[in-house]
Short mmCIF file of C-alpha atoms and ligand atoms in Angstrom, two decimals:
data_model
loop_
_atom_site.label_atom_id
_atom_site.label_comp_id
_atom_site.label_asym_id
_atom_site.label_seq_id
_atom_site.Cartn_x
_atom_site.Cartn_y
_atom_site.Cartn_z
CA MET A 74 86.07 82.00 138.87
CA THR A 75 84.47 83.68 135.79
CA PRO A 76 81.46 86.01 136.25
CA PRO A 77 77.86 84.84 135.43
CA HIS A 78 77.26 87.91 133.25
CA ALA A 79 79.21 90.73 131.62
CA SER A 80 78.71 93.73 129.36
CA GLY A 81 80.63 95.48 126.59
CA GLN A 82 80.35 98.46 124.25
CA GLY A 83 81.14 99.12 120.60
CA SER A 84 81.09 102.42 118.72
CA GLY A 85 79.34 103.27 115.52
CA LYS A 86 81.50 105.01 112.94
CA LEU A 87 81.26 107.77 110.41
CA ILE A 88 83.56 107.86 107.41
CA LEU A 89 84.37 111.56 107.05
CA PHE A 90 86.42 111.32 103.83
CA GLY A 91 87.75 108.64 101.51
CA GLU A 92 85.22 105.79 101.37
CA HIS A 93 85.61 103.47 98.36
CA ALA A 94 89.04 104.90 97.49
CA VAL A 95 90.22 103.39 100.82
CA VAL A 96 89.48 99.95 99.34
CA TRP A 97 92.04 100.59 96.57
CA GLY A 98 94.68 101.82 99.06
CA ALA A 99 94.02 105.59 99.33
CA SER A 100 93.85 107.10 102.81
CA ALA A 101 90.59 107.87 104.62
CA LEU A 102 89.38 109.68 107.71
CA ALA A 103 86.81 108.14 110.04
CA THR A 104 85.58 108.75 113.52
CA SER A 105 83.94 106.66 116.20
CA LEU A 106 80.49 107.94 117.13
CA PRO A 107 79.34 108.36 120.72
CA ALA A 108 76.41 106.07 119.77
CA GLY A 109 76.93 102.40 118.88
CA ALA A 110 76.02 99.14 120.58
CA VAL A 111 75.83 97.89 124.16
CA ALA A 112 75.86 94.14 124.85
CA THR A 113 74.97 92.31 128.04
CA ILE A 114 75.60 88.60 128.18
CA ALA A 115 74.46 86.09 130.81
CA ARG A 116 75.28 82.41 131.08
CA THR A 117 72.18 80.18 130.87
CA ASP A 118 71.30 76.52 131.08
CA ALA A 119 68.99 76.79 128.04
CA LEU A 120 69.60 74.42 125.13
CA ASP A 121 70.71 77.16 122.68
CA THR A 122 72.48 80.49 122.78
CA HIS A 123 70.20 83.39 121.80
CA LEU A 124 70.92 86.91 120.60
CA THR A 125 68.18 89.52 121.04
CA LEU A 126 68.82 92.72 119.11
CA GLU A 127 66.81 95.84 119.86
CA ARG A 128 66.80 99.52 118.95
CA GLY A 129 64.65 102.22 120.53
CA GLY A 130 62.64 99.65 122.52
CA GLU A 131 61.77 97.69 119.35
CA GLN A 132 63.02 94.12 118.88
CA LEU A 133 64.88 93.90 115.54
CA ALA A 134 65.90 90.24 115.72
CA ARG A 135 66.07 87.19 117.97
CA ILE A 136 68.37 84.55 116.55
CA SER A 137 70.72 81.69 117.44
CA PRO A 138 74.21 81.23 115.96
CA ASP A 139 74.10 79.16 112.75
CA ALA A 140 76.93 78.88 110.23
CA HIS A 141 74.43 77.99 107.46
CA ALA A 142 71.71 80.61 108.03
CA GLY A 143 71.54 84.38 107.34
CA PRO A 144 74.44 86.83 107.81
CA LEU A 145 73.55 87.74 111.42
CA GLU A 146 73.34 84.07 112.48
CA GLN A 147 76.60 83.30 110.61
CA ALA A 148 78.40 86.32 112.04
CA LEU A 149 77.40 85.33 115.58
CA ALA A 150 78.57 81.73 115.01
CA VAL A 151 81.95 82.96 113.73
CA LEU A 152 82.31 85.43 116.59
CA LEU A 153 81.52 82.84 119.28
CA SER A 154 83.97 80.37 117.72
CA HIS A 155 86.80 82.65 118.94
CA PHE A 156 85.89 81.95 122.58
CA THR A 157 85.94 78.87 124.83
CA LEU A 158 82.42 78.81 126.15
CA THR A 159 81.32 76.43 128.85
CA SER A 160 77.58 77.20 128.74
CA THR A 161 74.90 78.58 126.44
CA LEU A 162 74.39 82.33 126.55
CA ASP A 163 71.63 84.90 126.60
CA ILE A 164 73.01 87.85 124.60
CA HIS A 165 71.12 91.12 124.59
CA VAL A 166 72.28 93.98 122.38
CA THR A 167 70.89 97.50 122.20
CA LEU A 168 71.80 99.33 119.00
CA ASN A 169 71.94 103.12 119.18
CA VAL A 170 72.71 103.65 115.48
CA PRO A 171 70.42 102.64 112.60
CA PRO A 172 71.36 99.18 111.28
CA GLY A 173 72.61 98.78 107.72
CA ALA A 174 72.86 102.52 107.09
CA GLY A 175 76.65 102.89 106.81
CA LEU A 176 77.17 103.95 110.42
CA GLY A 177 79.10 100.82 111.38
CA SER A 178 76.31 98.99 113.22
CA SER A 179 77.69 95.50 112.45
CA ALA A 180 81.21 96.28 113.72
CA ALA A 181 79.74 98.02 116.80
CA LEU A 182 77.55 94.99 117.50
CA ALA A 183 80.44 92.52 117.09
CA THR A 184 82.80 94.66 119.21
CA ALA A 185 80.26 95.00 122.03
CA ILE A 186 79.63 91.23 122.10
CA ALA A 187 83.33 90.33 121.81
CA ARG A 188 84.27 92.69 124.64
CA ALA A 189 81.59 91.25 126.90
CA LEU A 190 82.72 87.70 125.99
CA CYS A 191 86.31 88.55 126.91
CA LYS A 192 85.13 89.49 130.40
CA LEU A 193 82.89 86.43 130.69
CA ASP A 194 85.66 84.12 129.48
CA ALA A 195 88.38 85.93 131.53
CA VAL A 196 90.46 86.26 128.34
CA THR A 197 94.00 87.54 128.98
CA ASP A 198 94.80 88.81 125.43
CA ALA A 199 91.44 90.64 125.17
CA SER A 200 92.45 93.31 122.65
CA HIS A 201 93.92 90.78 120.20
CA ARG A 202 90.97 88.42 120.66
CA VAL A 203 88.42 91.20 120.02
CA THR A 204 90.30 92.22 116.85
CA GLN A 205 90.35 88.65 115.50
CA ALA A 206 86.71 87.92 116.37
CA VAL A 207 85.36 91.21 114.97
CA GLN A 208 87.41 90.86 111.80
CA ALA A 209 85.93 87.41 111.20
CA SER A 210 82.41 88.68 111.88
CA GLU A 211 82.87 91.69 109.59
CA GLY A 212 84.09 89.31 106.87
CA ILE A 213 80.56 87.82 106.83
CA PHE A 214 78.81 91.19 106.45
CA HIS A 215 81.30 92.92 104.12
CA SER A 216 83.39 90.42 102.19
CA SER A 217 85.68 93.10 100.69
CA ALA A 218 85.92 95.32 103.76
CA SER A 219 88.92 97.65 104.02
CA GLY A 220 88.77 97.29 107.82
CA ILE A 221 87.91 100.94 108.45
CA ASP A 222 84.62 100.13 110.27
CA GLN A 223 86.40 97.82 112.66
CA ALA A 224 89.19 100.35 113.20
CA ALA A 225 86.64 102.92 114.40
CA ALA A 226 84.41 100.52 116.38
CA ASP A 227 86.72 100.41 119.40
CA GLY A 228 85.81 103.99 120.29
CA SER A 229 89.25 105.49 119.74
CA GLY A 230 87.96 108.73 118.17
CA LEU A 231 89.22 110.25 114.93
CA ILE A 232 91.44 108.00 112.84
CA HIS A 233 93.53 108.44 109.73
CA PHE A 234 93.37 105.03 108.06
CA LYS A 235 95.15 103.17 105.26
CA LYS A 236 94.28 99.61 104.41
CA GLY A 237 97.85 98.47 103.71
CA PRO A 238 98.94 95.75 104.30
CA PRO A 239 100.03 96.48 106.91
CA ILE A 240 97.07 98.57 108.12
CA GLU A 241 98.11 102.13 109.03
CA ARG A 242 95.88 103.57 111.72
CA THR A 243 96.80 106.88 113.31
CA ILE A 244 94.61 108.29 116.07
CA LEU A 245 94.26 112.08 115.75
CA ARG A 246 93.87 113.45 119.26
CA ASP A 247 94.49 117.16 118.57
CA ILE A 248 91.19 117.91 116.81
CA PRO A 249 88.78 120.41 118.40
CA ASP A 250 85.01 119.74 118.54
CA ILE A 251 83.20 119.71 115.19
CA SER A 252 79.38 119.93 115.07
CA ILE A 253 77.63 117.82 112.47
CA ALA A 254 74.18 116.57 111.52
CA ILE A 255 73.84 112.94 110.40
CA CYS A 256 70.89 112.01 108.23
CA GLN A 257 69.62 108.69 106.96
CA ALA A 258 68.33 109.60 103.51
CA ALA A 259 67.23 106.09 102.44
CA PRO A 260 67.63 102.44 103.46
CA GLY A 261 71.25 101.33 103.11
CA ALA A 262 72.45 99.30 100.12
CA SER A 263 74.75 96.26 100.24
CA THR A 264 78.33 97.44 100.77
CA ALA A 265 79.69 94.42 98.89
CA MET A 266 77.48 95.23 95.85
CA MET A 267 78.46 98.90 95.90
CA VAL A 268 82.18 98.04 96.15
CA GLN A 269 81.81 95.55 93.28
CA GLY A 270 80.02 98.17 91.13
CA VAL A 271 82.83 100.66 91.66
CA ALA A 272 85.46 97.97 90.96
CA ALA A 273 83.79 97.22 87.60
CA ARG A 274 83.70 100.91 86.61
CA ARG A 275 87.28 101.40 87.80
CA ALA A 276 88.48 98.44 85.72
CA CYS A 277 87.20 100.27 82.60
CA ALA A 278 88.76 103.65 83.50
CA GLN A 279 91.93 102.92 85.44
CA GLU A 280 93.75 106.22 84.80
CA ARG A 281 90.72 108.30 85.75
CA TYR A 282 90.29 106.33 88.97
CA ALA A 283 94.01 106.66 89.78
CA THR A 284 93.52 110.44 89.56
CA ILE A 285 90.44 110.20 91.82
CA ALA A 286 92.47 108.21 94.38
CA GLN A 287 95.20 110.90 94.35
CA MET A 288 92.61 113.67 94.74
CA ILE A 289 90.97 111.89 97.67
CA THR A 290 94.29 111.36 99.44
CA GLN A 291 94.94 115.09 98.98
CA ILE A 292 91.43 115.93 100.32
CA VAL A 293 92.09 113.76 103.40
CA ASN A 294 95.42 115.51 104.08
CA GLU A 295 93.86 118.97 103.62
CA ALA A 296 90.91 118.01 105.85
CA ILE A 297 93.26 117.13 108.71
CA VAL A 298 94.92 120.55 108.40
CA ALA A 299 91.50 122.30 108.19
CA MET A 300 90.21 120.42 111.27
CA ARG A 301 93.28 121.26 113.33
CA ALA A 302 92.97 124.95 112.31
CA GLN A 303 89.17 124.91 112.85
CA ASP A 304 88.85 126.20 109.28
CA LEU A 305 85.23 125.06 108.87
CA PRO A 306 84.53 126.75 105.49
CA ARG A 307 87.54 124.90 104.05
CA LEU A 308 86.42 121.63 105.65
CA GLY A 309 82.92 122.06 104.20
CA GLU A 310 84.34 122.74 100.75
CA LEU A 311 86.36 119.50 100.98
CA MET A 312 83.20 117.59 101.95
CA ASP A 313 81.35 118.95 98.90
CA PHE A 314 84.32 118.07 96.70
CA ASN A 315 84.52 114.49 98.04
CA HIS A 316 80.75 114.11 97.56
CA GLY A 317 81.22 115.18 93.92
CA LEU A 318 83.87 112.51 93.41
CA LEU A 319 81.57 109.88 94.95
CA CYS A 320 78.85 111.00 92.48
CA ALA A 321 81.41 110.55 89.69
CA MET A 322 82.05 106.99 90.95
CA GLY A 323 78.31 106.32 90.62
CA VAL A 324 77.53 105.68 94.30
CA SER A 325 75.29 108.64 95.13
CA THR A 326 71.53 108.58 94.63
CA GLN A 327 68.74 111.09 94.23
CA ASP A 328 67.89 110.79 97.96
CA LEU A 329 71.49 111.27 99.07
CA ASP A 330 71.97 114.27 96.74
CA MET A 331 68.64 115.72 97.89
CA ALA A 332 69.63 115.38 101.57
CA CYS A 333 72.94 117.16 100.82
CA HIS A 334 71.06 119.99 99.07
CA VAL A 335 68.55 120.33 101.93
CA ALA A 336 71.43 120.51 104.43
CA ARG A 337 73.33 123.11 102.38
CA HIS A 338 70.12 125.12 101.93
CA ALA A 339 69.75 125.07 105.75
CA GLY A 340 73.20 126.67 105.99
CA ALA A 341 75.49 123.62 106.22
CA LEU A 342 79.07 124.53 105.33
CA GLY A 343 79.37 121.26 103.42
CA ALA A 344 77.61 117.92 103.03
CA LYS A 345 78.54 114.51 101.68
CA LEU A 346 77.35 110.95 101.64
CA THR A 347 79.13 108.64 104.07
CA GLY A 348 79.85 104.93 103.66
CA ALA A 349 79.14 102.78 100.65
CA GLY A 350 76.33 104.92 99.15
CA GLY A 351 73.45 103.58 97.05
CA GLY A 352 71.30 104.70 100.03
CA GLY A 353 72.13 105.17 103.69
CA CYS A 354 73.45 108.36 105.23
CA ILE A 355 74.91 111.78 104.60
CA TYR A 356 76.54 114.09 107.10
CA ALA A 357 76.55 117.89 107.07
CA LEU A 358 78.80 120.43 108.78
CA GLY A 359 77.50 123.10 111.15
CA ASP A 360 79.45 125.94 112.75
CA SER A 361 78.12 125.21 116.29
CA PRO A 362 76.04 122.58 118.08
CA ALA A 363 72.92 124.80 117.69
CA HIS A 364 73.60 125.18 113.97
CA ALA A 365 74.07 121.41 113.50
CA SER A 366 70.84 120.82 115.38
CA ALA A 367 69.00 123.34 113.12
CA ILE A 368 70.35 121.48 110.06
CA ALA A 369 69.13 118.17 111.52
CA GLU A 370 65.74 119.78 112.12
CA ALA A 371 65.55 121.01 108.49
CA LEU A 372 66.36 117.47 107.28
CA THR A 373 63.72 115.99 109.61
CA GLN A 374 61.13 118.48 108.32
CA HIS A 375 61.98 117.24 104.85
CA GLY A 376 61.02 113.71 105.93
CA PHE A 377 64.48 112.28 106.60
CA GLU A 378 65.66 110.72 109.90
CA ALA A 379 68.36 113.03 111.29
CA PHE A 380 70.21 113.90 114.50
CA SER A 381 73.09 116.16 115.47
CA THR A 382 76.26 115.20 117.30
CA THR A 383 79.79 116.38 118.02
CA ILE A 384 82.96 114.70 116.82
CA SER A 385 86.47 115.41 118.07
CA GLY A 386 89.82 113.83 118.75
CA ALA A 387 88.54 112.51 122.10
CA PRO A 388 87.81 108.79 122.51
CA SER A 389 84.04 108.03 122.60
CA PHE A 390 84.32 105.81 125.70
O1 PMV B 552 78.71 101.72 104.30
P1 PMV B 552 79.77 101.04 105.07
O2 PMV B 552 79.84 101.38 106.49
O3 PMV B 552 79.74 99.56 104.85
O4 PMV B 552 81.17 101.61 104.52
C1 PMV B 552 81.81 101.05 103.45
C2 PMV B 552 83.07 101.80 103.16
C3 PMV B 552 83.69 101.35 101.87
O5 PMV B 552 84.87 102.13 101.70
C4 PMV B 552 82.77 101.57 100.68
C5 PMV B 552 84.06 99.87 101.92
C6 PMV B 552 85.18 99.54 102.88
O6 PMV B 552 85.28 98.37 103.25
O7 PMV B 552 85.99 100.43 103.23
#
């Protein structure tokens, strides 16, 4: 007997170091965020399946799966095709990260729904099924995805990631708490467009980009050492350095640079854009939760949306 309703969770993610270069095979560091998506799914006898998406009490979308409509409708259709469903469904998802801002909202959404569907469908190979379904859904949103969003969406905590093939994903458990502020500096840009833009620039300057990839791999390795040693000044310096390389790749913007400057002016030990760039978010390093919260406050006073949080080697749920 399968249950009439079920729920599931997915984590948002923050790329700490190595975005873009991860697409060409360099290593990257990402973490699951405590915030993400929560799905509740009930069987219905309505004619169609519906997904209602909300954030902060505001309805963002109400759609049905459709392989020929927009990305959300297509992603839902692809996701549901991985399950044997015997009725229509009422799917309700609460997002706790801003959508389309580089914080992994689409992978969190897909993971939350897939996990709930596994319970509803009494799936025996749940972990494999979630991986397959989320991968297919992410393929709709980010055609050239490295897979790093999905790797962080299961809530495993801090991960050292390499695209492969085969994917190398090492969970780093031995990392003490790190206090950060996350700030959405501008609406997010299309990841696929940003990745394509970098690919075009890289094709014209292959040696330079090979050097950037080596530098980023080195930054990632040094960041792991700095995190383990709680060497926050060193970690902040590495963030600033990685931000500089992302500027050199042409993916930062005036808003993202401004947010980094505001954070550093408020005492952040380092700041960098996170995700695809072209808009979206930055994160900044504090030396304590109170410091990170003061940095978030300074960013908010400047007109940006910001919050503080703690990351660590612990799983987020
Ligand atoms: O902004 P996001 O969350 O879509 O992050 C994209 C990260 C990239 O490295 C630019 C692309 C990828 O697939 O890894």
